[in-house]
Coordinates of C-alpha atoms and ligand atoms in Angstrom, one line a residue:
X240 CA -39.7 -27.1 -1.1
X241 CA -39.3 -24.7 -3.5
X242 CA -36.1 -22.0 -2.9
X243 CA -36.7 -19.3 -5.4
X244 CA -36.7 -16.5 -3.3
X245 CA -37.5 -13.9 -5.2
X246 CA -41.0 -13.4 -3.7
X247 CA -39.9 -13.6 0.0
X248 CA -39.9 -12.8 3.0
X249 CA -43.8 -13.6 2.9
X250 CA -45.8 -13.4 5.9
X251 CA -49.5 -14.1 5.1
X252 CA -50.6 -15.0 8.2
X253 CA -51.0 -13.6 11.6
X254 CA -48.5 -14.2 14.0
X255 CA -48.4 -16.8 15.4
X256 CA -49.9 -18.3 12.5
X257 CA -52.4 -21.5 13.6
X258 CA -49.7 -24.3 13.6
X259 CA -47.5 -22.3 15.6
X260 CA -49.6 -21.3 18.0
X261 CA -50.4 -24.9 18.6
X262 CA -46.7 -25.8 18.9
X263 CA -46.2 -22.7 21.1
X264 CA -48.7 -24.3 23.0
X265 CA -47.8 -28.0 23.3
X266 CA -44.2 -26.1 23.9
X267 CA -45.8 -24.2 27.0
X268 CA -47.3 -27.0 28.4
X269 CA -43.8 -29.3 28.4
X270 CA -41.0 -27.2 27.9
X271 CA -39.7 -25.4 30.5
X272 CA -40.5 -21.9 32.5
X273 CA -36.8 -20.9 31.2
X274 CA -37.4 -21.2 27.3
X275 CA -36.5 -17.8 25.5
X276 CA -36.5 -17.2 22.2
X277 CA -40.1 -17.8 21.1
X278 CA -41.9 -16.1 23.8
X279 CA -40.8 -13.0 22.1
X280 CA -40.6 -14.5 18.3
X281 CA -43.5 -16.7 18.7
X282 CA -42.7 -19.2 15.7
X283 CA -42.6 -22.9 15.1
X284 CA -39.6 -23.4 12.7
X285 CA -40.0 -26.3 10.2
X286 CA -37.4 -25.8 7.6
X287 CA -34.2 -23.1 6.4
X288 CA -32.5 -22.0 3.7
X289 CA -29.9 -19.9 3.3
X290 CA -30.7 -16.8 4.6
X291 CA -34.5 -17.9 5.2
X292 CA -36.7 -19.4 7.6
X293 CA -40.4 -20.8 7.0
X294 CA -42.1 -21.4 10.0
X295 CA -44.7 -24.2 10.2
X296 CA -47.5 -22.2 8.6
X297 CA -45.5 -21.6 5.3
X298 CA -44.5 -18.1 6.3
X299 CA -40.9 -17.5 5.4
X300 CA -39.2 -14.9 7.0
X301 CA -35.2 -13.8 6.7
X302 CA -33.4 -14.7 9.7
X303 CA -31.1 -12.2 10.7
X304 CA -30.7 -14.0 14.4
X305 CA -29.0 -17.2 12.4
X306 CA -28.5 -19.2 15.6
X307 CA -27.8 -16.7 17.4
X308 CA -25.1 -16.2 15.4
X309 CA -24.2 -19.9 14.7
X310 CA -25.3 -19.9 10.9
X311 CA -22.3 -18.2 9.2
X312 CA -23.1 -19.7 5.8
X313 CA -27.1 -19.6 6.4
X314 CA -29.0 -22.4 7.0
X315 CA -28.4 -26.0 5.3
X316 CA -25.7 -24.3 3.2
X317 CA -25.7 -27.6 0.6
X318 CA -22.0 -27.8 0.3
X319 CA -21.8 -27.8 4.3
X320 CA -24.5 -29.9 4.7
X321 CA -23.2 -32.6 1.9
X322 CA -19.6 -32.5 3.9
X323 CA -21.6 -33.3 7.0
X324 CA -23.7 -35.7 5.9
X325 CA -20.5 -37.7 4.3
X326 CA -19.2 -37.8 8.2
X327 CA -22.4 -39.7 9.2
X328 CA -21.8 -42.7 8.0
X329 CA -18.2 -42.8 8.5
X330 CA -17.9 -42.4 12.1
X331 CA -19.8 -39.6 14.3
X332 CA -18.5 -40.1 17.5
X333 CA -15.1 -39.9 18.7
X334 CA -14.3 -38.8 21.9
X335 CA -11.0 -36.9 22.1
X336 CA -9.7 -39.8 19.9
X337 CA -7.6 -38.0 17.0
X338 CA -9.4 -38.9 13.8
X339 CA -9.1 -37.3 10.2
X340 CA -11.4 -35.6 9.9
X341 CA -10.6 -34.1 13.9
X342 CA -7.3 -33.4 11.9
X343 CA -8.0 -31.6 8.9
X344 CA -11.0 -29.3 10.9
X345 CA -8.0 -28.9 13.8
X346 CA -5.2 -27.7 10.5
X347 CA -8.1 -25.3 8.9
X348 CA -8.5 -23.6 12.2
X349 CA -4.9 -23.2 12.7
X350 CA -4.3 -22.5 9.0
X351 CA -6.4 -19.0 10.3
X352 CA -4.2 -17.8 12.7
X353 CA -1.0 -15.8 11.6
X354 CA 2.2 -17.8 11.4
X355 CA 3.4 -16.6 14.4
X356 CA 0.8 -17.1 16.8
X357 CA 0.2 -20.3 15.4
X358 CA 3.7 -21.8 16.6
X359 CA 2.7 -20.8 20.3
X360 CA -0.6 -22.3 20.2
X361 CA -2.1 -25.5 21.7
X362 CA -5.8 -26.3 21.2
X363 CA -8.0 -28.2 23.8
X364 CA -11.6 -29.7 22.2
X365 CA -14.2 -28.8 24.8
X366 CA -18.0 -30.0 25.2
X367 CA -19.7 -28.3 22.9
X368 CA -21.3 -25.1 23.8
X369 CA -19.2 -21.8 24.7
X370 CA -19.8 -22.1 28.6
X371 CA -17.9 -25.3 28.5
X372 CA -15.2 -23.6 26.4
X373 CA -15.3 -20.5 29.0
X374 CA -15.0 -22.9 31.7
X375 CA -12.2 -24.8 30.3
X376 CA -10.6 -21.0 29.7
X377 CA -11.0 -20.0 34.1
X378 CA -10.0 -23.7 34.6
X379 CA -6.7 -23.9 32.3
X380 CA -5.4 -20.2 33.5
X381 CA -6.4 -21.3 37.0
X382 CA -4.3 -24.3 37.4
X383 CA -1.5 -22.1 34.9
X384 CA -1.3 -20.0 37.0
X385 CA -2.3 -21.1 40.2
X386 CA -4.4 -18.1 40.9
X387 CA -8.1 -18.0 42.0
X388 CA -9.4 -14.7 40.9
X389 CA -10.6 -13.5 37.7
X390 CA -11.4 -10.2 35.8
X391 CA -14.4 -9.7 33.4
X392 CA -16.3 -6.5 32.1
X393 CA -19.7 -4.9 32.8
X394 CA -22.2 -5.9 30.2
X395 CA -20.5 -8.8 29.0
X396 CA -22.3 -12.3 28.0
X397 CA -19.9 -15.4 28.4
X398 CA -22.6 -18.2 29.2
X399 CA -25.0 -19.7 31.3
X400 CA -22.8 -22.3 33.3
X401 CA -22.2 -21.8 36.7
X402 CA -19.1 -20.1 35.9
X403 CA -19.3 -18.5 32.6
X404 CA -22.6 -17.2 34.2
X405 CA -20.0 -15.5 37.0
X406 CA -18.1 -13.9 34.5
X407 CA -21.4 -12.3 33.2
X408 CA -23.3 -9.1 33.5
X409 CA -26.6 -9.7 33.5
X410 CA -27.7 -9.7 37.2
X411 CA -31.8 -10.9 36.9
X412 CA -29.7 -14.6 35.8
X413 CA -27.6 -14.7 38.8
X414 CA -29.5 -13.2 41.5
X415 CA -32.0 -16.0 42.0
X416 CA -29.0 -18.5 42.1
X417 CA -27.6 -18.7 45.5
X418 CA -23.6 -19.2 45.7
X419 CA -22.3 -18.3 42.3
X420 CA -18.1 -18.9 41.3
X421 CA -16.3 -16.4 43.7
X422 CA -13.8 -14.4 43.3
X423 CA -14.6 -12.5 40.0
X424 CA -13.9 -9.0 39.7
X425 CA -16.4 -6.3 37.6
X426 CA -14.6 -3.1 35.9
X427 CA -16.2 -1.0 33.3
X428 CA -16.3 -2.0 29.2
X429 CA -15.4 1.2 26.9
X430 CA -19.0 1.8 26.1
X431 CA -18.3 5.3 25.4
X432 CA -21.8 6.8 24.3
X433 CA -23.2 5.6 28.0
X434 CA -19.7 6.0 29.9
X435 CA -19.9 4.2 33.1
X436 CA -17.5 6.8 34.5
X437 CA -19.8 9.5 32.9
X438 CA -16.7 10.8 30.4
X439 CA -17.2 12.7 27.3
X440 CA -15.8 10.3 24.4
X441 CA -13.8 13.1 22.5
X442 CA -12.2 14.0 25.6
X443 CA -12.0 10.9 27.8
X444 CA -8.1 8.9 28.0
X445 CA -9.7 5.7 28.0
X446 CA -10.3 6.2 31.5
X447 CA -11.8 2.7 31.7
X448 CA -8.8 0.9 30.9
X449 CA -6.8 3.3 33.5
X450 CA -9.4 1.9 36.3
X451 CA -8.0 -1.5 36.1
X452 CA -4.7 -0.2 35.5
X453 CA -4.5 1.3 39.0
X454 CA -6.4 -1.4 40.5
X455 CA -3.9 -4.2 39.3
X456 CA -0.7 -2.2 39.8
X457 CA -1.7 -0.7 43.1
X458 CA -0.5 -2.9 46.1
X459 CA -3.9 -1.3 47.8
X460 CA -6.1 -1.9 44.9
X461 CA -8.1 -4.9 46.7
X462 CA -7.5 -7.4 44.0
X463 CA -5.0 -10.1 44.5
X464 CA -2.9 -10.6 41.3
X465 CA -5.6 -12.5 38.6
X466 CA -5.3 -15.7 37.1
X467 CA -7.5 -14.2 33.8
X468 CA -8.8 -11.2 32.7
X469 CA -11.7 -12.2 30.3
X470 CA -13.1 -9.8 27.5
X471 CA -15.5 -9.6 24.4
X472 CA -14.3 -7.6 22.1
X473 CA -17.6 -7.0 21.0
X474 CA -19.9 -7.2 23.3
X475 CA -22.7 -9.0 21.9
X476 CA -25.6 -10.1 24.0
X477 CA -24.6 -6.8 25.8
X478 CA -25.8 -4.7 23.1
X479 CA -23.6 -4.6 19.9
X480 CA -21.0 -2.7 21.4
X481 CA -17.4 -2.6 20.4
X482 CA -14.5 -2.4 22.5
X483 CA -12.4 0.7 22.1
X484 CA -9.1 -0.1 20.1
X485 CA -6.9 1.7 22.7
X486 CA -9.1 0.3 25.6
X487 CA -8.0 -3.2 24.5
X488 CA -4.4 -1.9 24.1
X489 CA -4.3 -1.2 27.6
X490 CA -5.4 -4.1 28.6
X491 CA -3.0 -6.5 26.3
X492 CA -0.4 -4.2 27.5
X493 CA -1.3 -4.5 31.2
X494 CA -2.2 -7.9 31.5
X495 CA 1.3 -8.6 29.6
X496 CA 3.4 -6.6 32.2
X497 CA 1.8 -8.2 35.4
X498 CA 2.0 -12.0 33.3
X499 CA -1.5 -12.1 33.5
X500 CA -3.1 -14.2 30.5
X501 CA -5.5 -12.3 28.6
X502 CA -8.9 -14.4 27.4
X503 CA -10.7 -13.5 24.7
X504 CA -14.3 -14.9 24.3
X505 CA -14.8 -14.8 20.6
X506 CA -17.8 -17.5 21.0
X507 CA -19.6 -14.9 18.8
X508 CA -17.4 -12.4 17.5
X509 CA -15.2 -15.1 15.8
X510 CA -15.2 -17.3 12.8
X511 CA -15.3 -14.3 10.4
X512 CA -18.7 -12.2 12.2
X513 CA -16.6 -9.2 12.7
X514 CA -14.9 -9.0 8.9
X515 CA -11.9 -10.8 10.1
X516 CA -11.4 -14.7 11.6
X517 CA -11.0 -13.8 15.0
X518 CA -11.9 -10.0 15.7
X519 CA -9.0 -9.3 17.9
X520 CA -6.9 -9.3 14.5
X521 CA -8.7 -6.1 13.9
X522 CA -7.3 -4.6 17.0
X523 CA -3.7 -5.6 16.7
X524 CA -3.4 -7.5 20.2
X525 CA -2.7 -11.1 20.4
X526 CA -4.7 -12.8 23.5
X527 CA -3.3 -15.6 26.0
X528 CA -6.2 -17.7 24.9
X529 CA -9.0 -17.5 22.4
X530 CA -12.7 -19.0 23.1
X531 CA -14.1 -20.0 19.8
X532 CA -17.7 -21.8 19.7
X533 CA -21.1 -21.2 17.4
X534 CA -19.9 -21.0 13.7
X535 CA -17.2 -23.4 14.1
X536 CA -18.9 -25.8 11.9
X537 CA -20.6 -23.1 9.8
X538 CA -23.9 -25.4 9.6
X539 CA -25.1 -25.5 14.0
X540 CA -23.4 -28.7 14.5
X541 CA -21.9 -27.9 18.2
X542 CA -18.3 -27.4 18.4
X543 CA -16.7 -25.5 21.1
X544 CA -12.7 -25.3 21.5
X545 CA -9.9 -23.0 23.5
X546 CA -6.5 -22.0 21.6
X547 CA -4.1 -21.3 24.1
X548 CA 0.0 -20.2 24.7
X549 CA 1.5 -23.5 25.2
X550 CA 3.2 -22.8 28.4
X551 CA -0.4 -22.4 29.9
X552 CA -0.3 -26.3 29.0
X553 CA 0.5 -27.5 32.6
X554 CA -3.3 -28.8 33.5
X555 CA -3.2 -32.5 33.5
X556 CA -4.4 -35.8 31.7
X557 CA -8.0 -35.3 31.3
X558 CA -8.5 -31.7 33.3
X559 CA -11.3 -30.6 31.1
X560 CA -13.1 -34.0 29.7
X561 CA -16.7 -34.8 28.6
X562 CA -18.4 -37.0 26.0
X563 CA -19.6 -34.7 22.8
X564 CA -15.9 -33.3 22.0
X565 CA -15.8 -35.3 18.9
X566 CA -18.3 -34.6 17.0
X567 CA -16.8 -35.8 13.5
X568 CA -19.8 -34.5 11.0
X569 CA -18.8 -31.0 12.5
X570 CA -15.2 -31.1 12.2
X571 CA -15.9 -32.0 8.7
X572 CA -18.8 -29.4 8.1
X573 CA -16.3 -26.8 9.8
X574 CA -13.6 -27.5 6.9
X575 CA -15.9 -27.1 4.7
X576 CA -17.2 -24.0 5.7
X577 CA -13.3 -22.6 5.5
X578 CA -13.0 -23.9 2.2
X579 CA -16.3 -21.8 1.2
X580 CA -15.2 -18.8 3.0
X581 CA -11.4 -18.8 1.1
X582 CA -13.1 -20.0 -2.5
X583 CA -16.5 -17.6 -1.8
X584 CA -14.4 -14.4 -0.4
X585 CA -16.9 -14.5 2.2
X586 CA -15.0 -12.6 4.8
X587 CA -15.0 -9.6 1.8
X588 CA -18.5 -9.6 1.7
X589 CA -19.1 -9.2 5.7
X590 CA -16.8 -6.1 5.1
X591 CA -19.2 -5.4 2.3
X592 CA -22.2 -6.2 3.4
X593 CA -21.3 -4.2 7.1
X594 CA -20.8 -1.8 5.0
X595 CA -24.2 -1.7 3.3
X596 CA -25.7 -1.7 7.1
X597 CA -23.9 0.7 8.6
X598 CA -25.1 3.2 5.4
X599 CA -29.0 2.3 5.7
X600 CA -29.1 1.9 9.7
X601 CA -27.5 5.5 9.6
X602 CA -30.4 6.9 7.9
X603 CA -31.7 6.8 11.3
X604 CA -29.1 8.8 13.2
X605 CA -31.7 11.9 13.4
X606 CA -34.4 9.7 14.8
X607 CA -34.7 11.3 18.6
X608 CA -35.5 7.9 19.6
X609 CA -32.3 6.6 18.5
X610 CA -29.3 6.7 21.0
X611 CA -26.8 4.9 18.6
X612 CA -26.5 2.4 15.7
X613 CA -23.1 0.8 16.1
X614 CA -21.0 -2.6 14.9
X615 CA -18.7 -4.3 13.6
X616 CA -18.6 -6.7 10.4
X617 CA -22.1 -8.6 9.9
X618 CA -23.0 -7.0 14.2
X619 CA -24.9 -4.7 14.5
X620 CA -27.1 -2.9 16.9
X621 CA -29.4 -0.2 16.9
X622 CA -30.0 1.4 20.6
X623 CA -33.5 2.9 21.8
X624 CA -33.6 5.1 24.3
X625 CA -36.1 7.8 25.8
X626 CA -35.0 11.1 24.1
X627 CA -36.0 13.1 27.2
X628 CA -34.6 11.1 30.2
X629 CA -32.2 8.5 28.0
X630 CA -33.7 5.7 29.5
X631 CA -33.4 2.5 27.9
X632 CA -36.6 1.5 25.4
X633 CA -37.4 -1.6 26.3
X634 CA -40.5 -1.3 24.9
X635 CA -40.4 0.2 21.5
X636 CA -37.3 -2.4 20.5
X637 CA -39.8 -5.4 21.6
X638 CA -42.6 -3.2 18.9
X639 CA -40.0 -2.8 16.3
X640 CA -39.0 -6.8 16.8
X641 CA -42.7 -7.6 16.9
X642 CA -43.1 -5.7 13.5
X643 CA -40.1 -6.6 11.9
X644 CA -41.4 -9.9 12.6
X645 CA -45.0 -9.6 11.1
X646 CA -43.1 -7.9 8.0
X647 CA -41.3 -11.1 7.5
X648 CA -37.8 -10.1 9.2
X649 CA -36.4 -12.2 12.2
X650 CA -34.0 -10.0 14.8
X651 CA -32.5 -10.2 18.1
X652 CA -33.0 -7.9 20.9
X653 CA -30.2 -7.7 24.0
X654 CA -28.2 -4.6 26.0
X655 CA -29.5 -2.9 28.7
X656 CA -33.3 -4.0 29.2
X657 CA -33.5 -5.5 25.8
X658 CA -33.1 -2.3 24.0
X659 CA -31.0 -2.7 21.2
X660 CA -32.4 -4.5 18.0
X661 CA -29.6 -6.6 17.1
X662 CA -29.1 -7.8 13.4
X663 CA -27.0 -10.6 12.6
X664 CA -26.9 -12.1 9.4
X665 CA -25.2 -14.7 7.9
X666 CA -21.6 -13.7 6.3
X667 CA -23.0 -14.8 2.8
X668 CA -25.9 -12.9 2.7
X669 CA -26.3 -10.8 -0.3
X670 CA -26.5 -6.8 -0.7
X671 CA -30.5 -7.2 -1.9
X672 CA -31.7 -9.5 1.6
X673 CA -29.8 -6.9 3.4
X674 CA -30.8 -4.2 1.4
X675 CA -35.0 -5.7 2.4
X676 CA -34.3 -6.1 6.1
X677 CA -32.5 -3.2 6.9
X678 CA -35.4 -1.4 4.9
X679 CA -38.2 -3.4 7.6
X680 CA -36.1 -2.2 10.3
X681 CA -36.0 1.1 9.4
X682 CA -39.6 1.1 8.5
X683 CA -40.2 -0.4 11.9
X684 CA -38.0 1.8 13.8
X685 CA -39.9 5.1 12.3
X686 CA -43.3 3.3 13.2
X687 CA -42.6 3.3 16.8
X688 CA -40.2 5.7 17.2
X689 CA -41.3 9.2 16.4
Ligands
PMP1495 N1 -19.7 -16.2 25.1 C1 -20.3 -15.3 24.3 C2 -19.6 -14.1 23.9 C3 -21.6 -15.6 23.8 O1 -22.2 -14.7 23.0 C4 -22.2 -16.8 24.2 C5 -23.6 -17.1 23.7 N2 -24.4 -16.1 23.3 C6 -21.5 -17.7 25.0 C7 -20.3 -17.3 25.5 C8 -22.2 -18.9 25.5 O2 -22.3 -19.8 24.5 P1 -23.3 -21.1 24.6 O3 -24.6 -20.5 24.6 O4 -23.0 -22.0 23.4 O5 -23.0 -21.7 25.9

């Protein structure tokens, strides 16, 4: 396989190319009904690199959907993929057995926190996918505290457990799942340019945040004292949209003066997405507990894990078991991923490289069609609405991810009814693959949307 990139993305096929319409097919007849990704990116993947994908017909197309966020170094970074591969014939499995390499991935994770908040933590190795680190999150503040109900934030994304599907936004998952997790409480995210409470942004006191404010502190307010209030601070699958600074203020300061711990799922917005390790560093908070999952190991080796205050240790022996919590080539993939990150200055170049998208995606801020292009660190979304009535254009973002596609550039969709075209790279990407999607995007964006 040759990796000189220099004449890629290359698409020279149509799409789905012959071999991938065949898998598609094969895919369609066994898989099942509740498969996603490829009915709208209809691809048969056979191999990556770095910030590449070449599906099975030899197309090869930049993949800014990267695991869904998963691949922070790209795919197969060698380094990574050499520290894994070391692992395998060592030991692989471990349970929750301590083990060296558990050790050194469990010091490099800490060794990101700030001094401080490292001496209160405790860490608890979950199965590996972010619902089962959300559901150890409910289940540790649960029994912590010994309170059943929980707060979480329109158009959030923390799963699809039973749970972690509770905690979520998106109704058309729930609905047709009879007896969902009680006891979880909706209130409004800051998403300021669609105010739920229908504020102007310039003038608005981050009423959102004063909502749960009076609902918490008012003996009336309906909702018995929580164990957990939950939050993204980007919302990701909710559209790319970033928490207001002082909307998270409030809430750290609230849920501190009622001793309520405060979660915060960085399954996507952490290991380095956002610019920083953990994004709530940007916002000068410190949570109760953190939810950290995807680019643990940097490579898509599953890893999923909770940090937490110590004196929410009170669950017991064995509260939150299952088998894949030890998945040793991981641990040491995900140390080897830090040790890129420190010696590569990759968190500098998501700054950078954010940077760079935030210029050329704001070339399309006079586009009628586009209601806002808005993110944080190596996220970012572009919104589609209807000009005349606002609605949300569902339609034109699945055009523009259909064309992007066909011009060799692989992106997300999520938000509202799928209208936000979601771009999310991996943090080492360089200025000239960024520099070629976000020119497909905008060249797909200007094709549909004029
Ligand atoms: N929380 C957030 C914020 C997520 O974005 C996701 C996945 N997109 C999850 C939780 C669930 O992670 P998983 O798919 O690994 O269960």
């Amino acid at each position: 396989m040759t990796q000189t990139t220099e004449h890629y993305p290359l698409v020279a096929t149509d799409l789905p190319g012959p071999r991938s319409a065949e898998y598609l097919d094969h895919q369609g007849r066994w898989e099942s009904n509740a498969r996603s990704y490829p009915r709208r990116l209809p691809i048969a993947l056979a191999e990556g690199f770095g910030s590449y994908v070449r599906d099975v017909d030899g197309n090869v197309f930049i993949d800014f959907l990267c695991g869904a966020g998963v691949l922070s170094l790209g795919h197969n970074h060698p380094e990574v993929a050499a520290a894994a591969a070391g692992r395998l014939s060592v030991l692989t499995h471990a349970l929750d057995f301590p083990t060296p390499a558990k050790r050194e991935f469990l010091d490099a994770q800490l060794s990101m926190l700030s001094p401080d908040l490292r001496s209160r933590m405790k860490v608890h190795f979950c199965g590996p996918t972010g619902a089962n680190a959300v559901d150890a999150a409910l289940k540790l503040c649960k029994t912590a505290t010994g309170r059943s109900e929980v707060v979480s934030f329109q158009g959030g994304f923390h799963g699809s457990s039973h749970a972690a599907m509770a905690l979520t936004g998106l109704v058309s998952q729930k609905e047709p799942v009879a007896g969902g997790m009680p006891g979880v409480h909706f209130f409004p995210y800051s998403h300021c340019s669609r105010c739920p409470l229908e504020l102007r942004p310039d003038t608005c006191r981050t009423n959102c945040a004063a909502l749960l404010e009076h609902a918490l502190e008012d003996p009336n307010g309906g909702i018995p004292k929580p164990a957990a209030v939950v939050l993204e601070l980007v919302q990701g699958e909710g559209g790319v949209i970033p928490a207001r600074p002082d909307f998270v203020r409030r809430i750290r300061a609230l849920t501190r003066a009622l001793d309520i711990p405060l979660v915060v799922d960085e399954v996507q917005t952490g290991c380095g997405r956002t610019g920083t390790w953990f994004a709530f560093e940007q916002y000068d908070v410190e949570p109760d507990v953190i939810i950290a999952s995807k680019a643990l190991s940097g490579i898509g080796l599953p890893v999923a894990l909770i940090l937490y205050d110590k004196r929410l240790d009170t669950w017991a022996p064995g509260a939150h078991t299952g088998t894949f919590r030890g998945n040793q080539a991981a641990f040491a993939a995900g140390v080897e991923t830090i040790r890129i990150f420190e010696r590569d200055g990759v968190l500098a170049n998501v700054r950078e490289r954010g940077a760079q998208l935030r210029a050329r995606l704001g070339e399309l801020a006079d586009n009628p069609w586009v209601h806002e292009v808005r993110g944080l660190g190596l996220m970012w979304g572009v919104e589609l609405a209807d000009p005349t009535t606002g609605a949300p254009a569902a339609e034109r973002a699945a055009a523009v991810q259909s064309y992007a596609l066909r011009r060799g550039l692989i992106v997300e969709l999520g938000g509202r009814d799928d209208s936000v075209i979601r771009l999310m790279p991996p943090l080492n990407v360089t200025a000239e693959v960024v520099d070629v999607a976000a020119g497909i995007v905008l060249e797909a964006v200007r094709s549909y949307c004029s």
